[in-house]
PDB file of N, CA and C and ligand atoms in Angstrom:
ATOM      1  N   MET F   3     104.473 109.190 101.654  1.00 95.00           N
ATOM      2  CA  MET F   3     105.406 109.658 100.746  1.00 95.00           C
ATOM      3  C   MET F   3     104.874 110.987  99.753  1.00 95.00           C
ATOM      4  N   LYS F   4     105.889 111.921  99.592  1.00 97.00           N
ATOM      5  CA  LYS F   4     105.532 112.924  98.773  1.00 97.00           C
ATOM      6  C   LYS F   4     105.625 113.011  97.543  1.00 97.00           C
ATOM      7  N   CYS F   5     104.614 113.376  97.014  1.00 98.00           N
ATOM      8  CA  CYS F   5     104.613 113.323  95.343  1.00 98.00           C
ATOM      9  C   CYS F   5     105.816 114.201  94.570  1.00 98.00           C
ATOM     10  N   PRO F   6     106.460 113.681  94.054  1.00 97.00           N
ATOM     11  CA  PRO F   6     107.724 114.309  93.379  1.00 97.00           C
ATOM     12  C   PRO F   6     107.327 115.504  92.517  1.00 97.00           C
ATOM     13  N   ASN F   7     106.084 115.435  91.944  1.00 97.00           N
ATOM     14  CA  ASN F   7     105.707 116.650  91.182  1.00 97.00           C
ATOM     15  C   ASN F   7     105.308 117.786  91.732  1.00 97.00           C
ATOM     16  N   CYS F   8     104.029 117.490  92.765  1.00 98.00           N
ATOM     17  CA  CYS F   8     103.258 118.594  93.361  1.00 98.00           C
ATOM     18  C   CYS F   8     103.503 118.589  94.815  1.00 98.00           C
ATOM     19  N   GLU F   9     104.182 117.757  95.437  1.00 97.00           N
ATOM     20  CA  GLU F   9     104.479 117.382  96.801  1.00 97.00           C
ATOM     21  C   GLU F   9     103.515 117.386  97.992  1.00 97.00           C
ATOM     22  N   ASN F  10     102.163 117.075  97.235  1.00 97.00           N
ATOM     23  CA  ASN F  10     101.153 116.620  98.341  1.00 97.00           C
ATOM     24  C   ASN F  10     101.692 115.092  98.557  1.00 97.00           C
ATOM     25  N   GLU F  11     100.937 114.750  99.896  1.00 98.00           N
ATOM     26  CA  GLU F  11     101.020 113.526 100.130  1.00 98.00           C
ATOM     27  C   GLU F  11     100.064 112.315  99.419  1.00 98.00           C
ATOM     28  N   MET F  12     100.937 111.539  98.915  1.00 98.00           N
ATOM     29  CA  MET F  12     100.639 110.534  98.000  1.00 98.00           C
ATOM     30  C   MET F  12      99.771 109.318  98.950  1.00 98.00           C
ATOM     31  N   GLU F  13      98.841 108.586  98.057  1.00 98.00           N
ATOM     32  CA  GLU F  13      97.940 107.598  98.827  1.00 98.00           C
ATOM     33  C   GLU F  13      98.599 106.498  98.479  1.00 98.00           C
ATOM     34  N   LYS F  14      98.831 105.229  99.772  1.00 98.00           N
ATOM     35  CA  LYS F  14      99.363 104.248  99.677  1.00 98.00           C
ATOM     36  C   LYS F  14      98.364 103.108  99.304  1.00 98.00           C
ATOM     37  N   GLY F  15      98.814 102.254  98.308  1.00 97.00           N
ATOM     38  CA  GLY F  15      97.964 101.319  97.803  1.00 97.00           C
ATOM     39  C   GLY F  15      98.567 100.065  97.207  1.00 97.00           C
ATOM     40  N   PHE F  16      98.061  99.650  96.131  1.00 95.00           N
ATOM     41  CA  PHE F  16      98.600  98.367  95.331  1.00 95.00           C
ATOM     42  C   PHE F  16      98.414  98.546  93.969  1.00 95.00           C
ATOM     43  N   VAL F  17      99.247  98.248  93.141  1.00 96.00           N
ATOM     44  CA  VAL F  17      99.120  98.012  91.768  1.00 96.00           C
ATOM     45  C   VAL F  17      98.876  96.408  91.606  1.00 96.00           C
ATOM     46  N   GLN F  18      97.518  96.128  90.909  1.00 94.00           N
ATOM     47  CA  GLN F  18      97.302  94.805  90.778  1.00 94.00           C
ATOM     48  C   GLN F  18      96.969  94.263  89.673  1.00 94.00           C
ATOM     49  N   SER F  19      97.193  93.325  89.203  1.00 92.00           N
ATOM     50  CA  SER F  19      96.907  92.529  87.929  1.00 92.00           C
ATOM     51  C   SER F  19      96.613  91.176  87.950  1.00 92.00           C
ATOM     52  N   ASN F  20      95.973  90.520  86.762  1.00 90.00           N
ATOM     53  CA  ASN F  20      95.758  89.052  86.999  1.00 90.00           C
ATOM     54  C   ASN F  20      97.073  88.410  86.547  1.00 90.00           C
ATOM     55  N   THR F  21      97.763  89.133  85.642  1.00 87.00           N
ATOM     56  CA  THR F  21      99.172  88.610  85.159  1.00 87.00           C
ATOM     57  C   THR F  21     100.267  89.545  85.742  1.00 87.00           C
ATOM     58  N   PRO F  22     101.547  88.910  85.895  1.00 88.00           N
ATOM     59  CA  PRO F  22     102.634  89.671  86.300  1.00 88.00           C
ATOM     60  C   PRO F  22     102.914  91.106  85.339  1.00 88.00           C
ATOM     61  N   ILE F  23     103.381  91.981  86.178  1.00 90.00           N
ATOM     62  CA  ILE F  23     103.595  93.231  85.351  1.00 90.00           C
ATOM     63  C   ILE F  23     105.150  93.589  85.087  1.00 90.00           C
ATOM     64  N   PHE F  24     105.636  93.788  84.069  1.00 90.00           N
ATOM     65  CA  PHE F  24     106.834  94.054  83.797  1.00 90.00           C
ATOM     66  C   PHE F  24     107.329  95.446  83.509  1.00 90.00           C
ATOM     67  N   PHE F  25     108.537  95.997  83.604  1.00 92.00           N
ATOM     68  CA  PHE F  25     109.050  97.453  82.969  1.00 92.00           C
ATOM     69  C   PHE F  25     109.787  96.867  82.001  1.00 92.00           C
ATOM     70  N   CYS F  26     109.792  97.308  80.897  1.00 90.00           N
ATOM     71  CA  CYS F  26     110.884  97.193  79.728  1.00 90.00           C
ATOM     72  C   CYS F  26     110.981  98.511  78.949  1.00 90.00           C
ATOM     73  N   ILE F  27     112.176  98.658  78.427  1.00 89.00           N
ATOM     74  CA  ILE F  27     112.743  99.767  77.679  1.00 89.00           C
ATOM     75  C   ILE F  27     111.949  99.899  76.424  1.00 89.00           C
ATOM     76  N   LYS F  28     111.911  98.567  75.871  1.00 86.00           N
ATOM     77  CA  LYS F  28     111.412  98.763  74.498  1.00 86.00           C
ATOM     78  C   LYS F  28     110.066  98.036  74.348  1.00 86.00           C
ATOM     79  N   LYS F  29     109.060  98.645  73.734  1.00 84.00           N
ATOM     80  CA  LYS F  29     107.743  97.823  73.782  1.00 84.00           C
ATOM     81  C   LYS F  29     107.690  96.666  72.974  1.00 84.00           C
ATOM     82  N   HIS F  30     107.082  95.681  73.722  1.00 80.00           N
ATOM     83  CA  HIS F  30     107.020  94.233  73.069  1.00 80.00           C
ATOM     84  C   HIS F  30     105.772  94.155  72.292  1.00 80.00           C
ATOM     85  N   LYS F  31     105.609  93.293  71.030  1.00 79.00           N
ATOM     86  CA  LYS F  31     104.583  93.117  70.336  1.00 79.00           C
ATOM     87  C   LYS F  31     103.756  92.033  71.134  1.00 79.00           C
ATOM     88  N   LEU F  32     104.393  91.318  71.846  1.00 72.00           N
ATOM     89  CA  LEU F  32     103.793  89.995  72.240  1.00 72.00           C
ATOM     90  C   LEU F  32     104.480  89.969  73.668  1.00 72.00           C
ATOM     91  N   HIS F  33     103.600  89.631  74.712  1.00 63.00           N
ATOM     92  CA  HIS F  33     104.224  89.623  76.062  1.00 63.00           C
ATOM     93  C   HIS F  33     105.159  88.384  76.114  1.00 63.00           C
ATOM     94  N   ILE F  34     104.875  87.381  75.298  1.00 65.00           N
ATOM     95  CA  ILE F  34     105.730  86.246  75.444  1.00 65.00           C
ATOM     96  C   ILE F  34     107.171  86.386  74.830  1.00 65.00           C
ATOM     97  N   THR F  35     107.170  87.637  74.316  1.00 67.00           N
ATOM     98  CA  THR F  35     108.642  87.890  73.791  1.00 67.00           C
ATOM     99  C   THR F  35     109.513  88.780  74.733  1.00 67.00           C
ATOM    100  N   ARG F  36     108.984  88.733  76.056  1.00 72.00           N
ATOM    101  CA  ARG F  36     109.764  89.187  77.075  1.00 72.00           C
ATOM    102  C   ARG F  36     111.502  89.133  76.984  1.00 72.00           C
ATOM    103  N   SER F  37     112.068  89.979  77.229  1.00 81.00           N
ATOM    104  CA  SER F  37     113.558  89.950  77.416  1.00 81.00           C
ATOM    105  C   SER F  37     114.109  89.768  78.572  1.00 81.00           C
ATOM    106  N   SER F  38     115.506  89.345  78.676  1.00 84.00           N
ATOM    107  CA  SER F  38     116.039  89.215  80.228  1.00 84.00           C
ATOM    108  C   SER F  38     116.251  90.661  80.907  1.00 84.00           C
ATOM    109  N   ASP F  39     116.044  91.629  80.100  1.00 88.00           N
ATOM    110  CA  ASP F  39     116.357  93.057  80.762  1.00 88.00           C
ATOM    111  C   ASP F  39     115.117  93.401  81.348  1.00 88.00           C
ATOM    112  N   ASP F  40     113.954  92.969  81.006  1.00 90.00           N
ATOM    113  CA  ASP F  40     112.669  93.413  81.604  1.00 90.00           C
ATOM    114  C   ASP F  40     112.750  93.144  83.149  1.00 90.00           C
ATOM    115  N   ILE F  41     112.095  93.919  83.684  1.00 92.00           N
ATOM    116  CA  ILE F  41     111.882  93.982  85.087  1.00 92.00           C
ATOM    117  C   ILE F  41     110.565  93.652  85.508  1.00 92.00           C
ATOM    118  N   ARG F  42     110.444  92.505  86.481  1.00 91.00           N
ATOM    119  CA  ARG F  42     109.300  92.252  87.000  1.00 91.00           C
ATOM    120  C   ARG F  42     108.950  93.229  88.176  1.00 91.00           C
ATOM    121  N   LEU F  43     107.855  93.902  88.067  1.00 93.00           N
ATOM    122  CA  LEU F  43     107.410  94.900  89.282  1.00 93.00           C
ATOM    123  C   LEU F  43     106.484  94.101  90.211  1.00 93.00           C
ATOM    124  N   THR F  44     105.672  93.180  89.803  1.00 92.00           N
ATOM    125  CA  THR F  44     104.822  92.583  90.842  1.00 92.00           C
ATOM    126  C   THR F  44     105.543  91.548  91.590  1.00 92.00           C
ATOM    127  N   ASN F  45     105.051  91.087  92.617  1.00 88.00           N
ATOM    128  CA  ASN F  45     105.650  89.917  93.417  1.00 88.00           C
ATOM    129  C   ASN F  45     105.448  88.699  92.782  1.00 88.00           C
ATOM    130  N   ALA F  46     106.405  87.617  93.089  1.00 73.00           N
ATOM    131  CA  ALA F  46     106.323  86.408  92.528  1.00 73.00           C
ATOM    132  C   ALA F  46     105.837  85.380  93.525  1.00 73.00           C
ATOM    133  N   ASP F  47     105.068  85.548  94.603  1.00 72.00           N
ATOM    134  CA  ASP F  47     104.551  84.413  95.112  1.00 72.00           C
ATOM    135  C   ASP F  47     103.136  84.201  94.798  1.00 72.00           C
ATOM    136  N   PHE F  48     102.520  83.355  95.564  1.00 80.00           N
ATOM    137  CA  PHE F  48     101.176  82.707  94.961  1.00 80.00           C
ATOM    138  C   PHE F  48     100.027  83.538  95.012  1.00 80.00           C
ATOM    139  N   ASP F  49     100.177  84.715  95.564  1.00 84.00           N
ATOM    140  CA  ASP F  49      99.282  85.950  95.721  1.00 84.00           C
ATOM    141  C   ASP F  49      98.701  86.159  94.357  1.00 84.00           C
ATOM    142  N   VAL F  50      97.676  86.998  94.244  1.00 90.00           N
ATOM    143  CA  VAL F  50      97.511  87.788  92.875  1.00 90.00           C
ATOM    144  C   VAL F  50      98.595  88.694  92.872  1.00 90.00           C
ATOM    145  N   PRO F  51      99.221  88.770  91.385  1.00 93.00           N
ATOM    146  CA  PRO F  51     100.451  89.748  91.188  1.00 93.00           C
ATOM    147  C   PRO F  51     100.118  91.088  91.557  1.00 93.00           C
ATOM    148  N   ASN F  52     100.813  91.584  92.586  1.00 94.00           N
ATOM    149  CA  ASN F  52     100.641  93.023  93.241  1.00 94.00           C
ATOM    150  C   ASN F  52     102.023  93.614  93.483  1.00 94.00           C
ATOM    151  N   VAL F  53     102.108  94.726  93.784  1.00 95.00           N
ATOM    152  CA  VAL F  53     103.017  95.646  94.360  1.00 95.00           C
ATOM    153  C   VAL F  53     102.684  96.711  95.021  1.00 95.00           C
ATOM    154  N   GLU F  54     103.268  97.150  95.966  1.00 96.00           N
ATOM    155  CA  GLU F  54     102.679  98.181  96.972  1.00 96.00           C
ATOM    156  C   GLU F  54     103.226  99.561  96.068  1.00 96.00           C
ATOM    157  N   ALA F  55     102.285 100.468  96.122  1.00 98.00           N
ATOM    158  CA  ALA F  55     102.360 101.725  95.142  1.00 98.00           C
ATOM    159  C   ALA F  55     101.798 102.895  96.062  1.00 98.00           C
ATOM    160  N   TRP F  56     102.328 103.993  95.498  1.00 98.00           N
ATOM    161  CA  TRP F  56     102.048 105.443  96.175  1.00 98.00           C
ATOM    162  C   TRP F  56     101.262 105.996  95.025  1.00 98.00           C
ATOM    163  N   CYS F  57      99.984 106.718  95.108  1.00 98.00           N
ATOM    164  CA  CYS F  57      99.396 107.332  94.010  1.00 98.00           C
ATOM    165  C   CYS F  57      98.930 108.863  94.475  1.00 98.00           C
ATOM    166  N   CYS F  58      99.211 109.913  93.368  1.00 98.00           N
ATOM    167  CA  CYS F  58      98.780 111.101  93.454  1.00 98.00           C
ATOM    168  C   CYS F  58      97.738 111.121  92.327  1.00 98.00           C
ATOM    169  N   LYS F  59      96.401 111.308  92.966  1.00 98.00           N
ATOM    170  CA  LYS F  59      95.404 111.202  91.947  1.00 98.00           C
ATOM    171  C   LYS F  59      95.434 112.853  91.238  1.00 98.00           C
ATOM    172  N   LYS F  60      96.040 113.838  91.857  1.00 98.00           N
ATOM    173  CA  LYS F  60      96.047 115.180  91.218  1.00 98.00           C
ATOM    174  C   LYS F  60      97.173 115.263  89.848  1.00 98.00           C
ATOM    175  N   CYS F  61      98.109 114.584  89.894  1.00 98.00           N
ATOM    176  CA  CYS F  61      99.182 114.609  88.950  1.00 98.00           C
ATOM    177  C   CYS F  61      99.036 113.322  88.019  1.00 98.00           C
ATOM    178  N   LYS F  62      98.108 112.218  88.640  1.00 98.00           N
ATOM    179  CA  LYS F  62      98.102 111.109  87.996  1.00 98.00           C
ATOM    180  C   LYS F  62      99.377 110.288  87.840  1.00 98.00           C
ATOM    181  N   LYS F  63      99.877 110.304  89.098  1.00 97.00           N
ATOM    182  CA  LYS F  63     101.299 109.711  89.121  1.00 97.00           C
ATOM    183  C   LYS F  63     101.313 108.512  89.932  1.00 97.00           C
ATOM    184  N   VAL F  64     101.779 107.466  89.782  1.00 97.00           N
ATOM    185  CA  VAL F  64     102.141 106.344  90.532  1.00 97.00           C
ATOM    186  C   VAL F  64     103.468 105.904  90.665  1.00 97.00           C
ATOM    187  N   ILE F  65     104.021 105.474  91.838  1.00 97.00           N
ATOM    188  CA  ILE F  65     105.373 105.360  92.354  1.00 97.00           C
ATOM    189  C   ILE F  65     105.238 104.029  92.878  1.00 97.00           C
ATOM    190  N   MET F  66     106.231 103.153  92.557  1.00 96.00           N
ATOM    191  CA  MET F  66     106.160 101.916  93.267  1.00 96.00           C
ATOM    192  C   MET F  66     107.729 101.519  93.462  1.00 96.00           C
ATOM    193  N   ASP F  67     107.855 100.551  94.350  1.00 92.00           N
ATOM    194  CA  ASP F  67     109.385  99.909  94.615  1.00 92.00           C
ATOM    195  C   ASP F  67     108.837  98.567  94.006  1.00 92.00           C
ATOM    196  N   TYR F  68     110.032  97.813  93.585  1.00 89.00           N
ATOM    197  CA  TYR F  68     110.090  96.429  93.078  1.00 89.00           C
ATOM    198  C   TYR F  68     111.183  95.755  93.666  1.00 89.00           C
TER     199      TYR F  68
HETATM  200 ZN1   ZN S   8     101.102 115.348  92.605  1.00 51.42          ZN
END
C-alpha cells in the first residue's frame, strides 16, 4: 500500500493491544462509557486484540481496515 501522504511503500503489520481498540468521534473520560457509535477496530475473536495495519515511519501514519 502506498502512503497517501508521501506515496512511499508502507510496511504491513498489526496494531495490537491487551484490550480492544475503538474509534470514537468524541473522546470519552472512561472507556466504560463507550457509545453505540464507537467503531471497534480490533478483531473480536479469542486472539490478542489486533488488526492488520500499514505504517509509514517517515510520516508517522498508520492505516488500517476494520
Ligand atoms: Zn508517508
